């Protein structure tokens, strides 16, 4: 099997995902094209050797539809011979795009491929594509569908995570993200996004609070209590989990991931391709896995996905030097740490989506790059990145520095 090496990665800063956000004027295609351009320019890449561009996108409708990967490659002035495809594994789409690129290289069906993702949530709101899982009663009944926030609160209820527990985790995330930005930990990989006249629209993650504290978070109201009570979703969840008498709604806007715009791209290739490009590999993809998990609680997939990836690599959790898990909700990370016995100082060490936001289709590629950069900064050997996923799934990838 051919080794799939990681040669470089870039990402946009994350802008507030609403009108007035700094990236709201940037179209989805432009947002994706700019990271592709940056990846090309900083590596002096001859794009005619790129065999595929694979981008994750969770809401592929309207101006974000019609195969954003191919269209973005065209708009980035890549060679017209470069194909593109768009994939959707909900929140793990960006990581799945990287895994797909790696698998093509491992199977000797591609020499150079780019994996990444985008989501312009200020222009194409989450849920714009509808979907039977949420809106068809017959389908929803089959899966005991509840919104993700209810699932996160259900995790907290089942595992005894209090409001103070999730708020404490959130404050740590925000403090770590602020510290990372202040010390330039993201400067190598974040590329500024420019507007239509070439002026910088945004060059930093826009949502990190400057003064987050337990006191400030304690004043926020639970975000999902009303929909759980008045819309009946608590009853649906309890029907699936009858051991629960009542759901403790602990998640708020302060300890859940923020809605943002963002994009990212990762350059992968074989060893021979790297020599032709004149690039040294930074790491290699060691293994990856995706799994299905219980769809009502929805967010428990990272642990079994990680265990599957570890088994495929012939490794155990103790072999992993650094971990990265998307912070969809604080309880998701607390459960993951508990199940895999991961100390807090080895996971999400530069903060996560609670502080910086979760641009759905791009997040997997963003946290993949965050992990690699921090492994290099700390001179560590192995890392694992994973995400929870809507409808009950999980995806995980193990990388190893070379």
Coordinates of C-alpha atoms in Angstrom, one line a residue:
X1 CA 0.0 0.0 0.0
X2 CA 1.3 3.5 -0.9
X3 CA 1.8 5.8 2.0
X4 CA -0.3 9.0 2.0
X5 CA 1.8 12.0 3.1
X6 CA 0.7 15.4 4.3
X7 CA 2.6 18.2 2.7
X8 CA 0.8 21.3 3.8
X9 CA -2.5 22.8 5.0
X10 CA -4.1 26.2 5.2
X11 CA -7.3 27.5 6.6
X12 CA -9.3 30.7 6.6
X13 CA -10.0 32.6 9.8
X14 CA -13.5 31.9 11.1
X15 CA -16.0 34.8 10.8
X16 CA -19.3 35.2 12.6
X17 CA -21.9 33.2 10.8
X18 CA -24.5 35.9 10.4
X19 CA -25.1 39.2 8.6
X20 CA -22.5 41.6 9.9
X21 CA -19.9 38.9 10.2
X22 CA -16.6 39.8 8.5
X23 CA -16.9 37.0 5.9
X24 CA -20.6 37.6 5.1
X25 CA -19.7 39.4 1.9
X26 CA -17.5 36.5 0.7
X27 CA -19.3 34.0 -1.4
X28 CA -18.9 30.3 -0.6
X29 CA -17.0 29.6 -3.8
X30 CA -14.7 32.6 -3.2
X31 CA -14.1 31.4 0.4
X32 CA -13.1 28.0 -0.9
X33 CA -11.1 29.3 -3.9
X34 CA -8.9 31.5 -1.7
X35 CA -7.6 28.6 0.5
X36 CA -6.9 26.7 -2.7
X37 CA -5.0 29.6 -4.1
X38 CA -3.0 30.0 -0.9
X39 CA -2.1 26.3 -0.9
X40 CA -0.9 26.6 -4.5
X41 CA 1.0 29.8 -4.1
X42 CA 2.9 29.0 -0.9
X43 CA 4.1 25.6 -2.3
X44 CA 4.7 26.8 -5.9
X45 CA 2.4 24.0 -6.8
X46 CA 1.9 23.0 -10.5
X47 CA -1.8 22.3 -10.3
X48 CA -1.7 20.1 -13.4
X49 CA -0.4 17.3 -11.3
X50 CA -3.3 17.4 -8.8
X51 CA -5.5 14.4 -9.4
X52 CA -8.5 15.5 -7.3
X53 CA -9.9 18.2 -5.1
X54 CA -12.4 16.8 -2.5
X55 CA -14.3 19.2 -0.3
X56 CA -16.8 18.7 2.5
X57 CA -19.9 20.8 2.5
X58 CA -22.9 20.1 4.8
X59 CA -25.5 22.4 3.3
X60 CA -24.9 22.1 -0.5
X61 CA -27.8 24.2 -1.7
X62 CA -28.1 27.6 -3.5
X63 CA -24.8 29.4 -4.0
X64 CA -23.1 26.6 -2.0
X65 CA -24.5 23.8 -4.2
X66 CA -23.5 22.3 -7.6
X67 CA -20.1 20.7 -6.6
X68 CA -18.3 23.5 -4.8
X69 CA -15.0 21.6 -5.1
X70 CA -14.8 21.6 -8.9
X71 CA -16.1 25.2 -9.2
X72 CA -13.8 26.5 -6.5
X73 CA -10.8 24.9 -8.3
X74 CA -11.8 26.6 -11.5
X75 CA -12.2 29.9 -9.8
X76 CA -8.8 29.4 -8.1
X77 CA -7.3 29.1 -11.6
X78 CA -6.2 25.5 -11.1
X79 CA -5.5 23.6 -14.3
X80 CA -8.8 22.7 -16.0
X81 CA -7.7 19.0 -15.9
X82 CA -8.2 19.0 -12.1
X83 CA -11.6 17.3 -11.1
X84 CA -13.4 18.0 -8.0
X85 CA -16.1 16.4 -5.8
X86 CA -18.1 17.4 -2.9
X87 CA -19.0 15.1 0.0
X88 CA -21.2 15.2 3.0
X89 CA -20.7 13.4 6.3
X90 CA -22.3 16.2 8.2
X91 CA -19.9 17.7 10.8
X92 CA -17.0 15.4 9.8
X93 CA -17.2 16.2 6.1
X94 CA -13.9 18.1 6.0
X95 CA -12.0 15.2 7.7
X96 CA -13.8 12.7 5.5
X97 CA -12.6 14.6 2.5
X98 CA -9.0 14.3 3.7
X99 CA -9.5 10.6 4.4
X100 CA -11.0 10.1 0.9
X101 CA -8.0 11.9 -0.7
X102 CA -5.6 9.7 1.4
X103 CA -7.4 6.6 0.4
X104 CA -7.1 7.4 -3.3
X105 CA -3.3 7.8 -2.8
X106 CA -3.0 4.7 -0.7
X107 CA -4.8 2.7 -3.5
X108 CA -2.5 4.1 -6.1
X109 CA -5.4 5.8 -7.9
X110 CA -4.1 9.3 -7.2
X111 CA -0.6 10.8 -6.8
X112 CA -1.6 14.2 -5.5
X113 CA -5.0 15.1 -4.0
X114 CA -6.4 18.0 -1.9
X115 CA -8.9 17.4 0.9
X116 CA -10.7 20.1 2.7
X117 CA -14.1 21.8 3.2
X118 CA -16.1 24.9 3.5
X119 CA -19.3 26.3 5.0
X120 CA -20.5 29.9 4.6
X121 CA -23.1 29.7 7.3
X122 CA -23.9 33.4 7.2
X123 CA -25.1 33.0 3.6
X124 CA -26.4 29.5 3.6
X125 CA -27.9 28.8 7.0
X126 CA -27.7 25.5 8.7
X127 CA -30.7 23.3 7.8
X128 CA -31.4 25.1 4.5
X129 CA -31.4 21.8 2.7
X130 CA -34.2 20.3 4.8
X131 CA -34.0 16.6 5.1
X132 CA -36.4 13.8 6.0
X133 CA -34.6 13.0 9.3
X134 CA -35.9 16.2 10.8
X135 CA -39.1 17.1 8.9
X136 CA -40.7 13.8 7.8
X137 CA -42.6 12.4 10.9
X138 CA -42.4 8.8 9.6
X139 CA -38.6 9.0 9.3
X140 CA -38.2 11.0 12.5
X141 CA -40.2 8.3 14.4
X142 CA -37.9 5.6 13.1
X143 CA -34.8 7.3 14.5
X144 CA -36.3 9.0 17.5
X145 CA -35.0 12.2 16.1
X146 CA -34.2 15.1 18.4
X147 CA -32.0 18.2 17.7
X148 CA -28.3 17.9 18.5
X149 CA -28.6 20.2 21.5
X150 CA -31.1 17.8 23.2
X151 CA -28.6 15.0 22.5
X152 CA -25.8 17.0 24.2
X153 CA -28.0 17.7 27.2
X154 CA -29.0 14.0 27.3
X155 CA -25.3 13.0 27.4
X156 CA -24.8 15.4 30.3
X157 CA -27.8 14.0 32.1
X158 CA -26.8 10.3 31.7
X159 CA -23.2 10.9 32.7
X160 CA -23.7 13.4 35.5
X161 CA -22.1 16.4 33.9
X162 CA -23.3 19.5 35.7
X163 CA -23.7 23.1 34.4
X164 CA -20.5 24.0 36.2
X165 CA -18.7 21.1 34.5
X166 CA -19.6 22.2 31.0
X167 CA -19.1 25.8 31.7
X168 CA -15.6 25.1 33.2
X169 CA -14.7 23.2 30.1
X170 CA -15.9 26.1 27.9
X171 CA -13.9 28.7 29.8
X172 CA -10.8 26.6 29.3
X173 CA -11.4 26.3 25.6
X174 CA -11.9 30.1 25.3
X175 CA -8.8 30.8 27.3
X176 CA -6.7 28.3 25.4
X177 CA -7.8 29.8 22.0
X178 CA -7.0 33.3 23.2
X179 CA -3.6 32.2 24.4
X180 CA -2.9 30.4 21.1
X181 CA -3.8 33.5 19.0
X182 CA -1.7 35.8 21.3
X183 CA 1.3 33.6 20.9
X184 CA 1.0 33.1 17.1
X185 CA 0.3 29.4 17.2
X186 CA -2.1 29.7 14.2
X187 CA -0.1 32.1 12.2
X188 CA 1.6 29.5 10.0
X189 CA -1.7 28.1 8.7
X190 CA -4.3 30.9 8.8
X191 CA -4.5 32.9 5.5
X192 CA -6.3 36.2 5.4
X193 CA -9.5 36.3 3.3
X194 CA -9.9 39.2 1.0
X195 CA -12.9 41.0 -0.4
X196 CA -13.7 41.7 -4.1
X197 CA -11.3 44.7 -4.2
X198 CA -8.5 42.8 -2.6
X199 CA -8.8 44.3 0.9
X200 CA -8.4 42.0 3.9
X201 CA -11.8 41.1 5.2
X202 CA -10.6 39.0 8.1
X203 CA -7.3 37.7 9.3
X204 CA -8.2 36.2 12.7
X205 CA -10.9 34.0 14.3
X206 CA -13.7 36.5 15.1
X207 CA -15.7 34.9 17.9
X208 CA -13.2 34.4 20.7
X209 CA -14.5 36.2 23.8
X210 CA -12.0 38.5 25.4
X211 CA -13.4 38.2 28.9
X212 CA -14.9 34.7 29.3
X213 CA -15.4 33.5 32.9
X214 CA -17.5 31.2 34.9
X215 CA -19.5 34.1 36.1
X216 CA -20.2 35.4 32.6
X217 CA -21.2 31.9 31.4
X218 CA -23.4 31.3 34.4
X219 CA -25.7 34.1 33.4
X220 CA -26.6 32.5 30.1
X221 CA -29.9 30.7 29.7
X222 CA -30.1 27.0 28.6
X223 CA -30.3 27.0 24.8
X224 CA -32.4 23.9 24.3
X225 CA -34.8 23.8 27.3
X226 CA -37.6 25.5 25.4
X227 CA -37.5 23.2 22.4
X228 CA -37.1 20.2 24.7
X229 CA -40.2 21.1 26.7
X230 CA -42.6 23.0 24.3
X231 CA -41.7 21.1 21.1
X232 CA -41.7 17.7 22.9
X233 CA -38.2 16.7 22.1
X234 CA -37.4 15.8 25.7
X235 CA -40.3 13.3 25.6
X236 CA -38.9 11.7 22.5
X237 CA -35.5 11.4 24.0
X238 CA -36.9 9.9 27.2
X239 CA -38.9 7.4 25.2
X240 CA -35.6 6.2 23.8
X241 CA -33.8 6.4 27.2
X242 CA -36.6 5.6 29.8
X243 CA -34.0 5.4 32.6
X244 CA -34.0 9.2 32.4
X245 CA -36.7 11.0 34.4
X246 CA -36.0 14.5 33.1
X247 CA -33.3 16.0 31.0
X248 CA -31.0 18.5 32.7
X249 CA -30.5 21.3 30.1
X250 CA -27.0 22.5 30.7
X251 CA -25.8 23.7 27.3
X252 CA -25.9 27.4 26.4
X253 CA -24.5 29.6 23.7
X254 CA -21.4 29.8 25.8
X255 CA -20.5 26.1 26.1
X256 CA -21.7 25.1 22.6
X257 CA -20.0 25.6 19.2
X258 CA -20.6 28.9 17.5
X259 CA -22.0 29.4 14.0
X260 CA -19.3 30.7 11.7
X261 CA -18.0 30.9 8.1
X262 CA -14.8 29.1 7.2
X263 CA -12.8 27.0 4.7
X264 CA -9.7 24.8 4.7
X265 CA -7.5 22.7 2.4
X266 CA -4.9 20.0 2.9
X267 CA -2.3 18.9 0.3
X268 CA -1.6 15.2 0.3
X269 CA 0.5 13.0 -2.0
X270 CA 2.7 10.0 -2.4
X271 CA 6.4 10.1 -1.6
X272 CA 7.3 10.1 -5.3
X273 CA 4.9 13.0 -5.9
X274 CA 6.4 14.9 -3.0
X275 CA 9.8 14.6 -4.7
X276 CA 8.4 15.9 -8.0
X277 CA 6.8 18.8 -6.1
X278 CA 10.0 19.5 -4.3
X279 CA 8.2 19.3 -0.9
X280 CA 9.1 17.5 2.2
X281 CA 6.3 15.6 4.0
X282 CA 5.2 16.9 7.3
X283 CA 3.3 13.7 8.4
X284 CA 1.6 10.7 7.1
X285 CA -1.9 9.3 7.5
X286 CA -1.6 6.2 9.6
X287 CA -5.2 5.0 9.7
X288 CA -8.8 6.3 9.7
X289 CA -12.3 5.0 10.4
X290 CA -15.9 6.0 10.4
X291 CA -18.7 4.3 12.4
X292 CA -22.4 4.6 13.0
X293 CA -23.8 5.2 16.5
X294 CA -27.1 5.6 18.3
X295 CA -28.9 8.4 16.3
X296 CA -31.1 9.9 19.1
X297 CA -28.3 10.9 21.4
X298 CA -26.3 11.3 18.2
X299 CA -23.0 12.6 19.6
X300 CA -21.3 9.6 21.1
X301 CA -19.5 8.4 17.9
X302 CA -16.0 9.8 18.5
X303 CA -14.9 7.1 21.1
X304 CA -15.9 4.0 19.0
X305 CA -14.5 5.7 15.8
X306 CA -11.2 6.4 17.6
X307 CA -11.0 2.8 18.9
X308 CA -11.6 1.5 15.4
X309 CA -8.9 3.7 14.0
X310 CA -6.5 2.7 16.8
X311 CA -7.2 -1.0 16.2
X312 CA -6.6 -0.6 12.4
X313 CA -3.2 1.0 13.2
X314 CA -2.3 -1.6 15.8
X315 CA -2.2 1.0 18.5
X316 CA -3.8 1.8 21.8
X317 CA -4.8 5.1 23.3
X318 CA -1.5 5.3 25.3
X319 CA 0.3 5.6 21.9
X320 CA -1.3 8.9 21.1
X321 CA 0.6 12.0 22.1
X322 CA -2.0 14.6 21.3
X323 CA -5.8 14.5 20.7
X324 CA -8.2 16.8 18.9
X325 CA -12.0 16.5 19.1
X326 CA -14.4 19.0 17.6
X327 CA -16.2 20.9 20.4
X328 CA -19.7 20.6 19.2
X329 CA -20.9 20.8 22.8
X330 CA -18.9 20.6 26.0
X331 CA -20.5 17.4 27.2
X332 CA -19.2 15.6 24.0
X333 CA -15.6 16.3 24.9
X334 CA -16.1 15.5 28.6
X335 CA -17.6 12.1 27.7
X336 CA -14.8 11.4 25.3
X337 CA -12.1 12.2 27.8
X338 CA -13.9 10.0 30.4
X339 CA -14.3 7.0 28.0
X340 CA -10.8 7.0 26.7
X341 CA -9.1 8.2 29.9
X342 CA -7.6 11.3 28.2
X343 CA -6.2 14.1 30.4
X344 CA -7.3 17.6 29.6
X345 CA -3.8 18.7 29.0
X346 CA -3.5 16.4 25.9
X347 CA -6.7 17.3 24.1
X348 CA -7.8 20.5 22.3
X349 CA -4.9 22.3 23.8
X350 CA -5.4 25.4 21.7
X351 CA -9.1 25.6 22.3
X352 CA -11.8 24.6 19.8
X353 CA -15.2 25.3 18.3
X354 CA -16.7 26.5 21.6
X355 CA -14.3 29.5 21.3
X356 CA -13.7 29.8 17.6
X357 CA -16.8 28.3 15.9
X358 CA -17.8 25.3 13.8
X359 CA -18.0 25.9 10.1
X360 CA -19.7 22.6 9.5
X361 CA -18.1 21.3 6.3
X362 CA -14.7 22.9 7.0
X363 CA -14.2 22.0 10.7
X364 CA -12.8 18.5 10.1
X365 CA -10.0 19.9 7.9
X366 CA -9.4 22.8 10.3
X367 CA -8.9 20.6 13.4
X368 CA -6.8 18.2 11.3
X369 CA -4.4 21.1 10.6
X370 CA -4.6 22.4 14.1
X371 CA -3.4 19.0 15.4
X372 CA -0.5 18.7 13.0
X373 CA 0.7 22.2 13.8
X374 CA 0.7 21.6 17.5
X375 CA 2.4 18.2 17.1
X376 CA 5.2 20.0 15.3
X377 CA 5.4 22.8 17.8
X378 CA 5.7 20.3 20.7
X379 CA 7.8 17.9 18.7
X380 CA 5.3 15.0 19.2
X381 CA 5.0 11.9 17.1
X382 CA 1.4 10.8 16.9
X383 CA -2.0 12.5 17.0
X384 CA -5.6 11.6 16.6
X385 CA -8.4 13.8 15.4
X386 CA -12.1 13.0 15.6
X387 CA -15.6 14.5 15.3
X388 CA -19.1 13.7 16.5
X389 CA -21.6 13.7 13.6
X390 CA -25.3 14.2 13.1
X391 CA -27.6 11.2 12.7
X392 CA -25.2 9.2 15.0
X393 CA -21.8 8.7 13.5
X394 CA -18.1 9.3 14.2
X395 CA -15.0 9.7 12.1
X396 CA -11.4 9.6 13.4
X397 CA -7.9 9.8 11.8
X398 CA -4.5 9.1 13.2
X399 CA -1.5 10.9 11.8
X400 CA 2.2 10.3 12.4
X401 CA 5.0 12.8 11.9
X402 CA 7.9 11.8 9.5

